[in-house]
């Protein structure tokens, strides 16, 4: 029984990692008023590239690097459309997302259904020997530590630094931000690239560490869950981290329950993570004032300064 | 690059500044000089190029031609941060504060320093200039007056030498205006120069040392406003004398168009305005004006009359339109009885900002044959919109213009034109000339008088006493949700009405 609980609580960190990385990236993008719906496509393309490169060269760092370049390249296409030509953000995001899915199929064509051995987890010395907590918290992948560190850093950046406030007010009212002398388009571009880097790491993690292997459709909607986490976490990094972890725990709980042979219809168990995450996040975030203070007012609206 | 190019005793010189948008020339060879401590009014109608000129000085946009000389040196103001470093601050008409963060966080965006340091500096400035501001307050909870004080303090934090104020009083209640002027005079005494954009001629005569008048992008005159009459200033602005509304004696009929009896309303919002036993009658062929300082219940009264707030069924007869109790019915049903309503918010309440003028026509004119069997009759709609635009001289790029692209005055003419074309039997209009220039305001008032002469009953709610006197036949005054008895506009003096606006009803009622 203890083993099962440790399996769920520790595995939840690993399952949550790609969701959290992508959601933190998307939260920063949305905070500047840009809705980039190509997260799923960016993750898929990055996952295919990361697996292919790592499989061929054996160098996982190179795999991650090229994966990040791949997702960033996609986000630049999105940026040209949205920031350059003021195209509709939703449509552009969907289009670039579909492009990313297509490219992932192309890049992964020769690696379909291949697997490899992942790099394994890193135990933090001393701390990982603590009973119960050690295996749950301190025997994770580097990327998992990075993801939760990123959530804290983003929370600190948005809430505590002047740069973070500038990023946030660009999303509240880009016209005023421009009048005060901030480079709205450049700030939005940096945010989009940050989002793409995070999506790239998320995708690469999914195909090389979480389940080291490639098959088309590997990302399986994780990008969309990340987008949903941003909204239901009301754009607050720590809420998003909580939501991602909850989702991961429920997903693994489902496996554990099935393995233990409880007679609960599998449809209910499979849908539980989705339903429960939304219900819980919506319940803890139902303060209308806090939503109003955190939601980026100009989300989805393009801004071009007049010359 | 710095070259000594101008008179170093002058703070600011503009030479031949020209700004074009495509083929439209917004500023055409503007020259202007400003000394330390001088308060200079920038006067002009909407679209005369005032805001464009200020944006150029503040570096939001660059001039196509001409030069800006600051303290004798030619400068290129390439961005607002360059302007701020030179010592130029700007208080925007529609404030440039972000609602989701606190006062001190807003100020930290443009002023260096840690939050605790800035909060302390804000308190000091606030004390120094008598501007009451709490640095920790969240901006979304502040009133417009408080927001403006924050804007001014933000500028003062950078010890500016020049302050640009874009219609600072357009959003303020009258008692805050005097407070603002006190602060501005104190700044002027300390050597801060100001460029002051306003439509309000009386204010300019009160505050400013000089006035530059713009018309169609050009400087048409420079004058000392203290020696010029309001009529002189207005003539420079619009290029001709302002027509005052012709205003014959009213010939009201006896049957009331609108009858309000003992109307009380407790506003569920504790900060909102309530009404206390309001009674009045408006007859066809007369204009009844409701004067009063804003916030005394006028906006609640307008919403109750238009149907935006409905009464309970049992007291529906407290509001009667042509002898029909309407207190509990929707705005649409009231409009069927011949009532039309022009609210004070032109964008958002009278029009949909992102829709074209011809689609905005549909909002209220769908009853006038523009819709048949649920389908829009495009040609009738277009004709209606064109007629509205031409009859009211609405300056726009035609019926396909987006409502929010029109200036305030032109949009108000459009809204009023739309309601007048519906041939109302009763028109309720709230703040008809709020924030619009004198030329457009004169036209709006004349149209109201013309409409009255066709036998329409008109109820006008306005804060501008001059306007109330210019076109009303009878005047009520609102104070703390109470409505005074009516007085005849031709026999009462402005002083009497002024006293009533301070709540002294009873004596005046005995006198009248």
Short mmCIF file of N, CA and C in Angstrom, two decimals, chain A residues 137-242:
data_model
loop_
_atom_site.label_atom_id
_atom_site.label_comp_id
_atom_site.label_asym_id
_atom_site.label_seq_id
_atom_site.Cartn_x
_atom_site.Cartn_y
_atom_site.Cartn_z
N UNK A 137 9.97 13.09 -3.36
CA UNK A 137 10.40 14.43 -3.78
C UNK A 137 11.77 14.43 -4.43
N UNK A 138 12.67 13.55 -3.99
CA UNK A 138 14.08 13.78 -4.34
C UNK A 138 14.69 12.69 -5.20
N UNK A 139 13.84 11.92 -5.87
CA UNK A 139 14.37 10.99 -6.86
C UNK A 139 13.68 11.23 -8.19
N UNK A 140 13.83 12.44 -8.68
CA UNK A 140 13.14 12.83 -9.90
C UNK A 140 14.16 13.19 -10.98
N UNK A 141 13.61 13.41 -12.18
CA UNK A 141 14.46 13.86 -13.28
C UNK A 141 14.87 15.32 -13.05
N UNK A 142 16.02 15.69 -13.63
CA UNK A 142 16.46 17.09 -13.57
C UNK A 142 15.38 18.03 -14.09
N UNK A 143 14.73 17.59 -15.17
CA UNK A 143 13.72 18.44 -15.80
C UNK A 143 12.55 18.70 -14.86
N UNK A 144 12.23 17.70 -14.05
CA UNK A 144 11.13 17.88 -13.09
C UNK A 144 11.49 18.95 -12.07
N UNK A 145 12.72 18.88 -11.56
CA UNK A 145 13.15 19.95 -10.64
C UNK A 145 13.07 21.30 -11.34
N UNK A 146 13.53 21.29 -12.59
CA UNK A 146 13.53 22.53 -13.36
C UNK A 146 12.11 23.09 -13.52
N UNK A 147 11.16 22.21 -13.79
CA UNK A 147 9.78 22.66 -14.04
C UNK A 147 9.22 23.35 -12.80
N UNK A 148 9.42 22.72 -11.63
CA UNK A 148 8.87 23.35 -10.43
C UNK A 148 9.64 24.60 -10.05
N UNK A 149 10.95 24.59 -10.32
CA UNK A 149 11.73 25.82 -10.11
C UNK A 149 11.21 26.93 -11.02
N UNK A 150 10.87 26.56 -12.27
CA UNK A 150 10.37 27.56 -13.22
C UNK A 150 9.06 28.16 -12.73
N UNK A 151 8.21 27.33 -12.14
CA UNK A 151 6.94 27.85 -11.63
C UNK A 151 7.19 28.88 -10.53
N UNK A 152 8.11 28.56 -9.61
CA UNK A 152 8.41 29.50 -8.53
C UNK A 152 9.06 30.77 -9.06
N UNK A 153 10.01 30.60 -9.99
CA UNK A 153 10.69 31.76 -10.55
C UNK A 153 9.70 32.67 -11.28
N UNK A 154 8.79 32.05 -12.03
CA UNK A 154 7.82 32.85 -12.77
C UNK A 154 6.90 33.59 -11.80
N UNK A 155 6.49 32.91 -10.75
CA UNK A 155 5.66 33.56 -9.72
C UNK A 155 6.40 34.77 -9.14
N UNK A 156 7.69 34.57 -8.83
CA UNK A 156 8.47 35.65 -8.27
C UNK A 156 8.64 36.78 -9.29
N UNK A 157 8.93 36.41 -10.53
CA UNK A 157 9.17 37.39 -11.58
C UNK A 157 7.93 38.26 -11.82
N UNK A 158 6.78 37.59 -11.96
CA UNK A 158 5.56 38.35 -12.29
C UNK A 158 5.10 39.19 -11.11
N UNK A 159 5.27 38.67 -9.92
CA UNK A 159 4.70 39.35 -8.77
C UNK A 159 5.65 40.30 -8.07
N UNK A 160 6.94 40.09 -8.23
CA UNK A 160 7.87 40.83 -7.37
C UNK A 160 8.84 41.73 -8.12
N UNK A 161 8.96 41.59 -9.43
CA UNK A 161 9.98 42.40 -10.13
C UNK A 161 9.32 43.44 -11.02
N UNK A 162 10.07 44.50 -11.27
CA UNK A 162 9.56 45.56 -12.13
C UNK A 162 9.36 45.05 -13.56
N UNK A 163 10.32 44.24 -14.04
CA UNK A 163 10.19 43.67 -15.38
C UNK A 163 8.90 42.85 -15.49
N UNK A 164 8.61 42.09 -14.43
CA UNK A 164 7.41 41.28 -14.43
C UNK A 164 6.16 42.14 -14.48
N UNK A 165 6.18 43.26 -13.75
CA UNK A 165 5.03 44.16 -13.79
C UNK A 165 4.84 44.75 -15.18
N UNK A 166 5.97 45.07 -15.84
CA UNK A 166 5.86 45.63 -17.19
C UNK A 166 5.21 44.60 -18.12
N UNK A 167 5.67 43.34 -17.99
CA UNK A 167 5.10 42.28 -18.82
C UNK A 167 3.59 42.17 -18.59
N UNK A 168 3.21 42.26 -17.33
CA UNK A 168 1.81 42.10 -16.96
C UNK A 168 0.95 43.26 -17.48
N UNK A 169 1.47 44.50 -17.40
CA UNK A 169 0.64 45.62 -17.82
C UNK A 169 0.53 45.70 -19.34
N UNK A 170 1.50 45.15 -20.05
CA UNK A 170 1.36 45.07 -21.51
C UNK A 170 0.12 44.24 -21.85
N UNK A 171 -0.12 43.21 -21.05
CA UNK A 171 -1.30 42.39 -21.28
C UNK A 171 -2.58 43.05 -20.80
N UNK A 172 -2.46 43.99 -19.87
CA UNK A 172 -3.69 44.66 -19.43
C UNK A 172 -4.13 45.70 -20.44
N UNK A 173 -3.22 46.56 -20.86
CA UNK A 173 -3.60 47.59 -21.84
C UNK A 173 -2.37 47.98 -22.66
N UNK A 174 -2.20 47.35 -23.83
CA UNK A 174 -1.00 47.61 -24.62
C UNK A 174 -0.90 49.06 -25.07
N UNK A 175 -2.04 49.72 -25.29
CA UNK A 175 -1.98 51.11 -25.77
C UNK A 175 -1.38 52.01 -24.69
N UNK A 176 -1.82 51.84 -23.45
CA UNK A 176 -1.26 52.65 -22.37
C UNK A 176 0.22 52.32 -22.19
N UNK A 177 0.55 51.03 -22.24
CA UNK A 177 1.95 50.63 -22.08
C UNK A 177 2.80 51.30 -23.14
N UNK A 178 2.29 51.36 -24.36
CA UNK A 178 3.03 52.03 -25.43
C UNK A 178 3.20 53.52 -25.12
N UNK A 179 2.11 54.15 -24.66
CA UNK A 179 2.18 55.58 -24.34
C UNK A 179 3.19 55.87 -23.24
N UNK A 180 3.39 54.90 -22.35
CA UNK A 180 4.37 55.10 -21.29
C UNK A 180 5.78 54.80 -21.78
N UNK A 181 5.91 54.31 -23.00
CA UNK A 181 7.23 54.12 -23.58
C UNK A 181 7.74 52.70 -23.56
N UNK A 182 6.85 51.71 -23.36
CA UNK A 182 7.31 50.32 -23.39
C UNK A 182 7.14 49.74 -24.78
N UNK A 183 8.10 48.90 -25.18
CA UNK A 183 8.08 48.32 -26.52
C UNK A 183 7.16 47.10 -26.50
N UNK A 184 5.88 47.34 -26.74
CA UNK A 184 4.86 46.29 -26.59
C UNK A 184 5.17 45.09 -27.46
N UNK A 185 5.47 45.35 -28.74
CA UNK A 185 5.66 44.23 -29.67
C UNK A 185 6.88 43.41 -29.27
N UNK A 186 7.95 44.11 -28.86
CA UNK A 186 9.16 43.37 -28.49
C UNK A 186 8.91 42.53 -27.23
N UNK A 187 8.20 43.09 -26.27
CA UNK A 187 7.92 42.34 -25.04
C UNK A 187 7.07 41.11 -25.36
N UNK A 188 6.10 41.28 -26.24
CA UNK A 188 5.25 40.15 -26.62
C UNK A 188 6.07 39.09 -27.35
N UNK A 189 7.01 39.55 -28.21
CA UNK A 189 7.84 38.59 -28.93
C UNK A 189 8.68 37.77 -27.96
N UNK A 190 9.30 38.44 -26.99
CA UNK A 190 10.11 37.70 -26.02
C UNK A 190 9.25 36.69 -25.26
N UNK A 191 8.05 37.09 -24.90
CA UNK A 191 7.16 36.19 -24.16
C UNK A 191 6.82 34.97 -25.02
N UNK A 192 6.53 35.21 -26.30
CA UNK A 192 6.17 34.09 -27.18
C UNK A 192 7.35 33.13 -27.30
N UNK A 193 8.56 33.68 -27.42
CA UNK A 193 9.74 32.81 -27.53
C UNK A 193 9.95 32.03 -26.23
N UNK A 194 9.76 32.70 -25.09
CA UNK A 194 9.88 31.99 -23.81
C UNK A 194 8.88 30.83 -23.77
N UNK A 195 7.65 31.11 -24.18
CA UNK A 195 6.63 30.05 -24.21
C UNK A 195 7.06 28.89 -25.09
N UNK A 196 7.67 29.22 -26.24
CA UNK A 196 8.08 28.17 -27.16
C UNK A 196 9.22 27.34 -26.57
N UNK A 197 10.16 28.00 -25.88
CA UNK A 197 11.26 27.27 -25.26
C UNK A 197 10.70 26.29 -24.22
N UNK A 198 9.75 26.77 -23.43
CA UNK A 198 9.16 25.90 -22.40
C UNK A 198 8.40 24.74 -23.04
N UNK A 199 7.64 25.02 -24.11
CA UNK A 199 6.94 23.94 -24.81
C UNK A 199 7.93 22.95 -25.39
N UNK A 200 9.05 23.47 -25.91
CA UNK A 200 10.06 22.60 -26.49
C UNK A 200 10.65 21.66 -25.45
N UNK A 201 10.98 22.20 -24.27
CA UNK A 201 11.52 21.34 -23.21
C UNK A 201 10.47 20.31 -22.80
N UNK A 202 9.20 20.79 -22.73
CA UNK A 202 8.12 19.88 -22.32
C UNK A 202 7.99 18.72 -23.29
N UNK A 203 8.02 19.05 -24.59
CA UNK A 203 7.88 17.99 -25.59
C UNK A 203 9.07 17.02 -25.55
N UNK A 204 10.27 17.59 -25.46
CA UNK A 204 11.46 16.74 -25.44
C UNK A 204 11.45 15.84 -24.21
N UNK A 205 11.02 16.35 -23.07
CA UNK A 205 10.93 15.55 -21.85
C UNK A 205 9.98 14.37 -22.06
N UNK A 206 8.85 14.66 -22.73
CA UNK A 206 7.85 13.60 -22.90
C UNK A 206 8.39 12.44 -23.72
N UNK A 207 9.20 12.73 -24.76
CA UNK A 207 9.61 11.65 -25.66
C UNK A 207 10.96 11.03 -25.29
N UNK A 208 11.74 11.67 -24.42
CA UNK A 208 13.05 11.10 -24.09
C UNK A 208 13.19 10.66 -22.64
N UNK A 209 12.38 11.19 -21.74
CA UNK A 209 12.55 10.86 -20.33
C UNK A 209 11.30 10.21 -19.74
N UNK A 210 10.13 10.84 -19.98
CA UNK A 210 8.91 10.32 -19.37
C UNK A 210 8.56 8.94 -19.95
N UNK A 211 8.46 8.87 -21.27
CA UNK A 211 8.25 7.59 -21.96
C UNK A 211 9.21 7.58 -23.14
N UNK A 212 10.45 7.11 -22.93
CA UNK A 212 11.45 7.26 -23.99
C UNK A 212 11.10 6.42 -25.21
N UNK A 213 10.50 7.06 -26.18
CA UNK A 213 10.11 6.37 -27.41
C UNK A 213 9.35 7.33 -28.28
N UNK A 214 9.09 6.95 -29.52
CA UNK A 214 8.31 7.83 -30.39
C UNK A 214 7.24 7.04 -31.11
N UNK A 215 6.03 7.58 -31.09
CA UNK A 215 4.99 7.15 -32.02
C UNK A 215 4.15 8.37 -32.28
N UNK A 216 3.58 8.44 -33.47
CA UNK A 216 2.79 9.61 -33.82
C UNK A 216 1.67 9.76 -32.79
N UNK A 217 1.42 11.01 -32.37
CA UNK A 217 0.38 11.25 -31.37
C UNK A 217 0.84 11.04 -29.95
N UNK A 218 2.16 11.03 -29.76
CA UNK A 218 2.70 10.80 -28.42
C UNK A 218 2.26 11.87 -27.41
N UNK A 219 2.14 13.11 -27.87
CA UNK A 219 1.82 14.21 -26.95
C UNK A 219 0.38 14.07 -26.45
N UNK A 220 -0.50 13.55 -27.31
CA UNK A 220 -1.85 13.13 -26.91
C UNK A 220 -2.59 14.18 -26.09
N UNK A 221 -2.62 15.42 -26.57
CA UNK A 221 -3.47 16.41 -25.91
C UNK A 221 -2.84 17.09 -24.71
N UNK A 222 -1.59 16.77 -24.37
CA UNK A 222 -1.00 17.42 -23.21
C UNK A 222 -0.91 18.93 -23.40
N UNK A 223 -0.66 19.37 -24.64
CA UNK A 223 -0.58 20.80 -24.92
C UNK A 223 -1.89 21.50 -24.60
N UNK A 224 -2.99 20.82 -24.94
CA UNK A 224 -4.30 21.43 -24.67
C UNK A 224 -4.59 21.46 -23.18
N UNK A 225 -4.17 20.41 -22.48
CA UNK A 225 -4.37 20.41 -21.03
C UNK A 225 -3.58 21.57 -20.42
N UNK A 226 -2.38 21.81 -20.94
CA UNK A 226 -1.58 22.94 -20.44
C UNK A 226 -2.31 24.25 -20.63
N UNK A 227 -2.90 24.43 -21.83
CA UNK A 227 -3.64 25.67 -22.09
C UNK A 227 -4.80 25.81 -21.10
N UNK A 228 -5.49 24.68 -20.85
CA UNK A 228 -6.62 24.72 -19.92
C UNK A 228 -6.14 25.02 -18.50
N UNK A 229 -5.00 24.44 -18.12
CA UNK A 229 -4.47 24.70 -16.78
C UNK A 229 -4.21 26.19 -16.56
N UNK A 230 -3.74 26.86 -17.60
CA UNK A 230 -3.46 28.29 -17.47
C UNK A 230 -4.73 29.05 -17.09
N UNK A 231 -5.82 28.72 -17.81
CA UNK A 231 -7.07 29.44 -17.57
C UNK A 231 -7.64 29.08 -16.20
N UNK A 232 -7.70 27.75 -15.91
CA UNK A 232 -8.32 27.37 -14.65
C UNK A 232 -7.41 27.69 -13.47
N UNK A 233 -6.12 27.85 -13.72
CA UNK A 233 -5.22 28.33 -12.67
C UNK A 233 -5.18 29.84 -12.59
N UNK A 234 -6.12 30.49 -13.32
CA UNK A 234 -6.24 31.96 -13.35
C UNK A 234 -4.88 32.65 -13.51
N UNK A 235 -4.08 32.15 -14.39
CA UNK A 235 -2.81 32.78 -14.81
C UNK A 235 -1.84 32.94 -13.63
N UNK A 236 -2.04 32.19 -12.56
CA UNK A 236 -1.13 32.30 -11.42
C UNK A 236 -0.24 31.06 -11.37
N UNK A 237 1.08 31.25 -11.46
CA UNK A 237 2.01 30.12 -11.62
C UNK A 237 1.85 29.05 -10.54
N UNK A 238 1.66 29.43 -9.29
CA UNK A 238 1.61 28.42 -8.25
C UNK A 238 0.32 27.61 -8.32
N UNK A 239 -0.80 28.28 -8.70
CA UNK A 239 -2.04 27.55 -8.92
C UNK A 239 -1.88 26.56 -10.08
N UNK A 240 -1.19 27.03 -11.10
CA UNK A 240 -0.99 26.18 -12.28
C UNK A 240 -0.16 24.96 -11.88
N UNK A 241 0.88 25.18 -11.06
CA UNK A 241 1.72 24.06 -10.62
C UNK A 241 0.89 23.07 -9.81
N UNK A 242 0.04 23.60 -8.93
CA UNK A 242 -0.84 22.74 -8.14
C UNK A 242 -1.77 21.94 -9.05
#
